[in-house]
Rosetta silent file (secondary structure, phi, psi, omega in degrees, C-alpha in Angstrom):
SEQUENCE: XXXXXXXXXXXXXXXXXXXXXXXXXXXXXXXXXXXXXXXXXXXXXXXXXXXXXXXXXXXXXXXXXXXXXXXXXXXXXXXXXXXXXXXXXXXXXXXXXXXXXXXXXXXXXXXXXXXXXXXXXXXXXXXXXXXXXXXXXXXXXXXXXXXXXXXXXXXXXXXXXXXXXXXXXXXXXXXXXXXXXXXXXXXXXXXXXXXXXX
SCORE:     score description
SCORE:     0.000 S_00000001
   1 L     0.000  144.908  179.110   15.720  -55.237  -36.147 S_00000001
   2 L   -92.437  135.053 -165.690   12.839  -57.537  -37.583 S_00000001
   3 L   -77.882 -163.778  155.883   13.002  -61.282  -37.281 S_00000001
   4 L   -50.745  111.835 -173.450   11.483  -63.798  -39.159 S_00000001
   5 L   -46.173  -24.220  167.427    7.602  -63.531  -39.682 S_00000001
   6 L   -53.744  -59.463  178.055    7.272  -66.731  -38.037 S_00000001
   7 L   -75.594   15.726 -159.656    8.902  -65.049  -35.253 S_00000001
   8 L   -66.540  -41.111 -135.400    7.769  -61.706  -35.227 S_00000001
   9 L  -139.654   34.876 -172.157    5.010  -62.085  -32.921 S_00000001
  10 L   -89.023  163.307  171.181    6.801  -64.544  -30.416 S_00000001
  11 L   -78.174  123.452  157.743    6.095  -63.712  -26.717 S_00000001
  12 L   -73.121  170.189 -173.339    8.700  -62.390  -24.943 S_00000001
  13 L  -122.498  135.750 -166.699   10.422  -63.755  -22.398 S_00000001
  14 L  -115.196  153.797  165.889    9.920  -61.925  -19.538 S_00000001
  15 L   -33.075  151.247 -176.017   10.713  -62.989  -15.389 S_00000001
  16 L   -59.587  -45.939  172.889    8.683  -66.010  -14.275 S_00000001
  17 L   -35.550  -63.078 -155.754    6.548  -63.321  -12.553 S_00000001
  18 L  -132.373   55.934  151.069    4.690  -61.567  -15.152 S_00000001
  19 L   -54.681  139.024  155.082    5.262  -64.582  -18.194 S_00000001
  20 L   -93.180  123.042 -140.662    2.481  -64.406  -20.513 S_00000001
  21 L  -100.259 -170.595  179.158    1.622  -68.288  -20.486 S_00000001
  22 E   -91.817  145.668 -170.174   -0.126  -69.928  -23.426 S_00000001
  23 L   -70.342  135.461  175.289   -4.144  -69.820  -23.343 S_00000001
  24 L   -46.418  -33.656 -162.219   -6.166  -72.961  -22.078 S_00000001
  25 L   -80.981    4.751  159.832   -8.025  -72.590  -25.253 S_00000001
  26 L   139.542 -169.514 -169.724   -5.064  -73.945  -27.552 S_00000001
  27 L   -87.086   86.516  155.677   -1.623  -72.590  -28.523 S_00000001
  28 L  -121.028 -178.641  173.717   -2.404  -68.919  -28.340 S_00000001
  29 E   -97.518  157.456  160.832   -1.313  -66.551  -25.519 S_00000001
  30 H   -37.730  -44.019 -177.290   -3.871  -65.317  -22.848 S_00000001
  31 H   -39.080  -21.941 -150.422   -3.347  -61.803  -25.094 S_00000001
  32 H   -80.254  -57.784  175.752   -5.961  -63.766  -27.003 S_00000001
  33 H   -66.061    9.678  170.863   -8.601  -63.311  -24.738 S_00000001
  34 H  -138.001   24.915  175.876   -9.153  -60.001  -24.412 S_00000001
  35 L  -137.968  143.929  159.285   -7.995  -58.851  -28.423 S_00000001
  36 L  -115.077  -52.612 -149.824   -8.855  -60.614  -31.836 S_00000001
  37 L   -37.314  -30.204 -163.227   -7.652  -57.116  -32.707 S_00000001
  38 L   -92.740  -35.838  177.983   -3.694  -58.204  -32.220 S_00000001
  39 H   -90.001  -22.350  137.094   -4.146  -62.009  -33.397 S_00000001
  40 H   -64.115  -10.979  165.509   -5.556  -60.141  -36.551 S_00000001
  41 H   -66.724  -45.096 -166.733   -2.542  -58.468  -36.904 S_00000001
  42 H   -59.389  -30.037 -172.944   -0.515  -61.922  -36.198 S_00000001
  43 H   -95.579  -18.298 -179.632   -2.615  -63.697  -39.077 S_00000001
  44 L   -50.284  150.485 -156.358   -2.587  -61.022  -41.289 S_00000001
  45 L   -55.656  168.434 -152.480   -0.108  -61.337  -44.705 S_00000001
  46 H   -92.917  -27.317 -175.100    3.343  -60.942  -43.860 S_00000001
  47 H   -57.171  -56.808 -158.693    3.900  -57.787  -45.876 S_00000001
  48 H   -71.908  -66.915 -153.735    1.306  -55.990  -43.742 S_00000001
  49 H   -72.389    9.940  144.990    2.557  -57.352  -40.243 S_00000001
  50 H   -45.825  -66.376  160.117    5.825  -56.249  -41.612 S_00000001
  51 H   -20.380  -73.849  176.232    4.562  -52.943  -42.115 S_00000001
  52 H   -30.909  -47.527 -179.174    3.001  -52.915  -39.000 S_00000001
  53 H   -94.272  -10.097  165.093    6.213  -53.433  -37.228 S_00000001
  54 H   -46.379  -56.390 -162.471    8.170  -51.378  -38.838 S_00000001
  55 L   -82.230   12.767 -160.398    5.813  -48.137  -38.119 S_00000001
  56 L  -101.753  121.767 -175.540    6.175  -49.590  -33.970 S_00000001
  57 L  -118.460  -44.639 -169.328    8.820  -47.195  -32.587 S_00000001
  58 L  -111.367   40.831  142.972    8.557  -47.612  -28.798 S_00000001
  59 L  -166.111  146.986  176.063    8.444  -51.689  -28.746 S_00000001
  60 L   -80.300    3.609  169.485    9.824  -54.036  -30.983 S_00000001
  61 L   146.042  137.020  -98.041    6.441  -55.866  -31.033 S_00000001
  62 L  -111.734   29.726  174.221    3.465  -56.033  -29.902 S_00000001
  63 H   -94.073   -8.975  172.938    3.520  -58.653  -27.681 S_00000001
  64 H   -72.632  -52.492  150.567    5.895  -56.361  -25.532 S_00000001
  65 H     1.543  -99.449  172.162    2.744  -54.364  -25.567 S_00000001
  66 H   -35.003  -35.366  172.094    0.746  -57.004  -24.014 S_00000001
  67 H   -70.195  -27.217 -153.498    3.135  -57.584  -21.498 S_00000001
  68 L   -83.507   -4.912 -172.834    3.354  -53.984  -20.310 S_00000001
  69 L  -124.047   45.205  144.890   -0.374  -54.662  -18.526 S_00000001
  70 L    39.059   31.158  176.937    1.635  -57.017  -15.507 S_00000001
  71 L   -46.151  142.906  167.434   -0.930  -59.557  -15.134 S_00000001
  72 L  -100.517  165.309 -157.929    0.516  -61.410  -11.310 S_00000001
  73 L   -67.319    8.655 -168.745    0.871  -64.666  -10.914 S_00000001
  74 L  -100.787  -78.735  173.308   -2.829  -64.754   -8.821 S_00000001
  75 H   -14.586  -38.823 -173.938   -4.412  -63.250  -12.029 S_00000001
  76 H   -72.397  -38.309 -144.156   -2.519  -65.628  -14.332 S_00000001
  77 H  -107.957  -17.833  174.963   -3.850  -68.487  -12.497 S_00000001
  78 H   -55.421  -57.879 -129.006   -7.428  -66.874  -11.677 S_00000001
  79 H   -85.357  -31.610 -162.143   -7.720  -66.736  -15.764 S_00000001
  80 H   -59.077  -44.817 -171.434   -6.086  -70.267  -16.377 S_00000001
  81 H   -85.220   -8.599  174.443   -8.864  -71.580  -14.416 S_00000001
  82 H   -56.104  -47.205  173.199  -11.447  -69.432  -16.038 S_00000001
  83 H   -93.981    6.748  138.495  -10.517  -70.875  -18.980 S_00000001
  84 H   -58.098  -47.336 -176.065  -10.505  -74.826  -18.049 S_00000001
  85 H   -72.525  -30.885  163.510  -14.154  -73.776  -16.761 S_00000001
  86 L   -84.322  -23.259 -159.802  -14.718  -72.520  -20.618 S_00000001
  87 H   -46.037  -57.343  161.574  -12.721  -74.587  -22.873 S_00000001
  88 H   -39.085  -69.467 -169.853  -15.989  -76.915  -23.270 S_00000001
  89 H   -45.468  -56.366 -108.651  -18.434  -74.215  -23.449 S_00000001
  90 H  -115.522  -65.626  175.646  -15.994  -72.590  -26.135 S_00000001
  91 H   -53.522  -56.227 -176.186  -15.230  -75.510  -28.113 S_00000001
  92 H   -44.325  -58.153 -170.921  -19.207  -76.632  -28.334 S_00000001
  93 H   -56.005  -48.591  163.868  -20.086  -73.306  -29.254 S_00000001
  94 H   -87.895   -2.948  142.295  -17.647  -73.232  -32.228 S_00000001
  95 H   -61.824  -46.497 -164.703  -18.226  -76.514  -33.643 S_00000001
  96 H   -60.000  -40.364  175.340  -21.539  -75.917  -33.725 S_00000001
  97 H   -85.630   18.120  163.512  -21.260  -72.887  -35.411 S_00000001
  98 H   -77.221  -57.674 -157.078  -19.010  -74.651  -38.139 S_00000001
  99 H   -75.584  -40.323  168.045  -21.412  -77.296  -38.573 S_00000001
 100 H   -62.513  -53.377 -179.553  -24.063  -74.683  -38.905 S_00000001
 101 H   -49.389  -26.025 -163.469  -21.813  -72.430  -41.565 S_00000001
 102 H   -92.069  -31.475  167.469  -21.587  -75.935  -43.486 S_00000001
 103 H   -66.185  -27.069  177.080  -25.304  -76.445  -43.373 S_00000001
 104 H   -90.646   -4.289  177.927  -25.826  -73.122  -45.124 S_00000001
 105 H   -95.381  -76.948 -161.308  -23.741  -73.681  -47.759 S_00000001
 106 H   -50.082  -23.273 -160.309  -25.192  -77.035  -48.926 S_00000001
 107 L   -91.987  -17.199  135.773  -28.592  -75.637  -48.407 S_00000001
 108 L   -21.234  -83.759  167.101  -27.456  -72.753  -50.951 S_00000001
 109 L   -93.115   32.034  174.155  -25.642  -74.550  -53.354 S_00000001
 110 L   -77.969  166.390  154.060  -27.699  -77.507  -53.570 S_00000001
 111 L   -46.225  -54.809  164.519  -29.244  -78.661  -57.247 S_00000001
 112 L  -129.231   90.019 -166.961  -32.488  -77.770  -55.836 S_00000001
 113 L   -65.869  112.495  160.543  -31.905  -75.074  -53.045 S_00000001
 114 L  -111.185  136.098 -165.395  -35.096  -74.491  -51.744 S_00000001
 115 L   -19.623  -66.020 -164.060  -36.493  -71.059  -49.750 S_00000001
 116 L   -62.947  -52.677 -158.864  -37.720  -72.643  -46.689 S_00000001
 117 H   -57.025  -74.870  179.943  -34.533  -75.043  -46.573 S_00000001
 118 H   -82.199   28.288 -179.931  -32.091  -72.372  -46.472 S_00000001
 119 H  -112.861  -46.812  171.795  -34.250  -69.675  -44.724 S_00000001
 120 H   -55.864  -50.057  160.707  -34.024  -72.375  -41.747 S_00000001
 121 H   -91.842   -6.916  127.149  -30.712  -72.693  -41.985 S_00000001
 122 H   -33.370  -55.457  173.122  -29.694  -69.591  -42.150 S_00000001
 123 H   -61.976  -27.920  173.043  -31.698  -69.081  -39.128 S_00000001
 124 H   -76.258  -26.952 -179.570  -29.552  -71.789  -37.475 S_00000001
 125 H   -91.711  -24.511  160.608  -26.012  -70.349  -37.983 S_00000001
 126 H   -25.843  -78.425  171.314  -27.389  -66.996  -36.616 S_00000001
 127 H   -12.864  -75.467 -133.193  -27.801  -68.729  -33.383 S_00000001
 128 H   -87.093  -34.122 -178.871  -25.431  -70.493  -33.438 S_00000001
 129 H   -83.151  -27.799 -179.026  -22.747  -67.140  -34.116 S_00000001
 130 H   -66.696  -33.494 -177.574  -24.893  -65.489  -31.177 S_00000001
 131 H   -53.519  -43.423 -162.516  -24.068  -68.453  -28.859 S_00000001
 132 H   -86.183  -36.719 -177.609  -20.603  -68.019  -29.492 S_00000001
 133 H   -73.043  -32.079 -169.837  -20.406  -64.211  -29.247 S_00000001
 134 H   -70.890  -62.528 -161.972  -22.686  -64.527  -25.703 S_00000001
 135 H   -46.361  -66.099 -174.523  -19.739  -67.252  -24.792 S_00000001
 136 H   -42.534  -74.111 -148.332  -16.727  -64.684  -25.976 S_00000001
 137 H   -77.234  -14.138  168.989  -18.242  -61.567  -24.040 S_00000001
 138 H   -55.582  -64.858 -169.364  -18.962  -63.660  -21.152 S_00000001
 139 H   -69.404  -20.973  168.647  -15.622  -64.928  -20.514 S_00000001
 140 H   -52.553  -54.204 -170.590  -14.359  -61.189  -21.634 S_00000001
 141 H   -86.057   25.309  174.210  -16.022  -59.936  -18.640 S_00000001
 142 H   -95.549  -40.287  163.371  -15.156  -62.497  -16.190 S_00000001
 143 H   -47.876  -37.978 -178.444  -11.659  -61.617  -17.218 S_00000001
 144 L   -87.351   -4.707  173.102  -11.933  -57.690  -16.690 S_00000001
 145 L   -78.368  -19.530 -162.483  -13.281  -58.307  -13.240 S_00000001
 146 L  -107.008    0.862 -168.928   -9.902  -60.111  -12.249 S_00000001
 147 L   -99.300  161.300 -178.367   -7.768  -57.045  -13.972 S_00000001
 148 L   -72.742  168.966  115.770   -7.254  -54.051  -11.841 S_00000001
 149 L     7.159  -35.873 -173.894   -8.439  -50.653  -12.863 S_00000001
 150 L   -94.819  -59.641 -175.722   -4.810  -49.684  -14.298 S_00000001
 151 L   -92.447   15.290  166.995   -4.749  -52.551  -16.328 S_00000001
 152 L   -77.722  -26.575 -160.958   -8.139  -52.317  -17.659 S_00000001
 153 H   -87.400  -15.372  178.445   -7.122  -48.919  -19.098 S_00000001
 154 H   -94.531  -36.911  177.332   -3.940  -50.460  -20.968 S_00000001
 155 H   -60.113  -26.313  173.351   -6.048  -53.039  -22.487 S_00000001
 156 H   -79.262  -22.437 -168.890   -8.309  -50.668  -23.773 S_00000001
 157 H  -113.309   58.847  108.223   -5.394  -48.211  -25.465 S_00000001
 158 H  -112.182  -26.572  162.013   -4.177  -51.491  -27.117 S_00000001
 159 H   -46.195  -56.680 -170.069   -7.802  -52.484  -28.072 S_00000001
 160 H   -76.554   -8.792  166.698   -7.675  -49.369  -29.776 S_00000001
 161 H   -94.945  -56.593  138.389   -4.723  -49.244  -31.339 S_00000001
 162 H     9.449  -59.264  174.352   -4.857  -53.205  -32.612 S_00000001
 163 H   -60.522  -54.004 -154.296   -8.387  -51.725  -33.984 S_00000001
 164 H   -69.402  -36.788  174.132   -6.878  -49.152  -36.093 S_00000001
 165 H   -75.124   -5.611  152.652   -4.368  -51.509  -37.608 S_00000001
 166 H   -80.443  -22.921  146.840   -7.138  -53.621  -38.445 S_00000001
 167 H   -27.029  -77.656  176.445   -8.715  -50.976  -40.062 S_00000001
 168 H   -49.494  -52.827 -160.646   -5.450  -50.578  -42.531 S_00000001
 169 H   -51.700  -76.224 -171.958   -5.007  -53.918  -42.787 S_00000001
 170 H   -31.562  -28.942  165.367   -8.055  -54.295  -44.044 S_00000001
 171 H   -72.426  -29.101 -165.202   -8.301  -50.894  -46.174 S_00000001
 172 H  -112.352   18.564  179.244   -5.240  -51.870  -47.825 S_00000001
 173 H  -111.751  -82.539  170.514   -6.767  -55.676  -48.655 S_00000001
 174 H     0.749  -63.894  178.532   -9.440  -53.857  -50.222 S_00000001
 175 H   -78.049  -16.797  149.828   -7.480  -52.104  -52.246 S_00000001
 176 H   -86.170  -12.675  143.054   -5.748  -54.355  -53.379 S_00000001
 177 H   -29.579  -57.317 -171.095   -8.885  -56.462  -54.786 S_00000001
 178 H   -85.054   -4.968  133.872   -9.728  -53.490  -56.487 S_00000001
 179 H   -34.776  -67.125  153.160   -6.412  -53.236  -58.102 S_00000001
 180 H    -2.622  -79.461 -135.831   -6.886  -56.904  -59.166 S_00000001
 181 H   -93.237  -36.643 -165.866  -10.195  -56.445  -60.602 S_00000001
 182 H   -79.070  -51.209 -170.662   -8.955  -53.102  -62.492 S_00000001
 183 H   -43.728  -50.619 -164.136   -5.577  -54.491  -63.985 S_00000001
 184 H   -85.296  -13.961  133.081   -6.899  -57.009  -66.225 S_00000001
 185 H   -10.749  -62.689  167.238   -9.539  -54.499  -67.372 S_00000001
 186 H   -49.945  -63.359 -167.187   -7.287  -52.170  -68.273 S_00000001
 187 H   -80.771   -5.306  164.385   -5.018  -54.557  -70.322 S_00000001
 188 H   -90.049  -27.042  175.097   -8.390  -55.641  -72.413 S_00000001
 189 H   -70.162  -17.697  159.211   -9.086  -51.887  -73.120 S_00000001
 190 L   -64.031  -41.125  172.426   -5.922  -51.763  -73.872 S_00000001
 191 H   -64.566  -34.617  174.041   -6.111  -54.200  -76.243 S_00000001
 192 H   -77.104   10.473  178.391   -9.289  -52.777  -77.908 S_00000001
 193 H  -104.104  -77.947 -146.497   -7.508  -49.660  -78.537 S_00000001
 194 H   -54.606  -48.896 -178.422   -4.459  -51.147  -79.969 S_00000001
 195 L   -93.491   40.653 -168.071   -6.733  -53.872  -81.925 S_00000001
 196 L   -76.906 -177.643 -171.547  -10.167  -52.636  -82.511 S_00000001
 197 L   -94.693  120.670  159.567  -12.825  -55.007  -84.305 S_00000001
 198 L   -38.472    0.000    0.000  -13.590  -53.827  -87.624 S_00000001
């Protein structure tokens, strides 16, 4: 049976052995680092991670998933420090590329937005998203170096399933936009039938 949505997506609690502990990099789980796919499920609207768990037949959710690839407590503690040795790097990297995101806007939506101005700054949050993506695939593969062989191959058949429900989610956000955008359409053509203008 399905909890609360707050709680949907809680960590189990598994033996001290193979806990999944919370991530250096803030209150997420370790699951974090080697999926966005599954913490897009987690942020995603509650209807859809209902959905989601609903159509889950062989775990009650999908942090039982995550658990199923037995990091050991050498692994746990290899990553913990992996990610004390990033947290800086990590943090820098995503300020900056806030601060950049913020720069492009004003240089946009200024009174007088000029070419150069926002051609520049443009060029700066590029960077600035590459910096962040070289940090992310870095520390991905410093991570798949400490997982064995076995549990490289479960991370990957949860990459991929994670992807496909981001796919729906996302297919079905879509669709509902265009649902949106159609309704009140509808209801003015409606109106011009019922009412036309002389």
């Amino acid at each position: 049976m399905i909890g609360n949505k707050r709680n949907l997506f809680r960590l189990p609690r598994l033996s001290s052995k193979f806990r999944m502990k919370k991530s250096k990099f803030g209150k997420l789980p370790l699951f974090r680092l080697f999926t966005d796919d599954f913490f897009f499920v987690r942020k995603s609207s509650g209807k859809s991670v209902k959905r989601f768990a609903e159509s889950r037949s062989a775990d009650k959710s999908p942090s039982e998933s995550a658990a199923r690839t037995r990091l050991t407590p050498d692994q746990m503690k290899a990553i913990r420090r992996l990610n004390a040795e990033k947290k800086a790097d990590v943090q820098e990297a995503q300020r900056k590329a806030a601060e950049a995101r913020r720069n492009l806007d004003i240089a946009i939506y200024s009174d007088n937005a000029d070419d150069a101005e926002v051609k520049m700054r443009l060029e700066e949050f590029q960077n600035a998203q590459t910096e962040v993506i070289k940090i992310r695939a870095t520390v991905e593969y410093e991570i798949r170096k400490i997982l064995t062989p076995e549990q490289v191959v479960r991370f990957r058949q949860l990459r991929q399933r994670f992807a496909q429900v981001r796919e729906n989610v996302q297919e079905r956000r879509q669709n509902n936009l265009q649902n949106q955008r159609t309704i009140p359409q509808n209801r003015f053509n409606n109106r011009q039938r019922i009412n036309p203008k002389n």
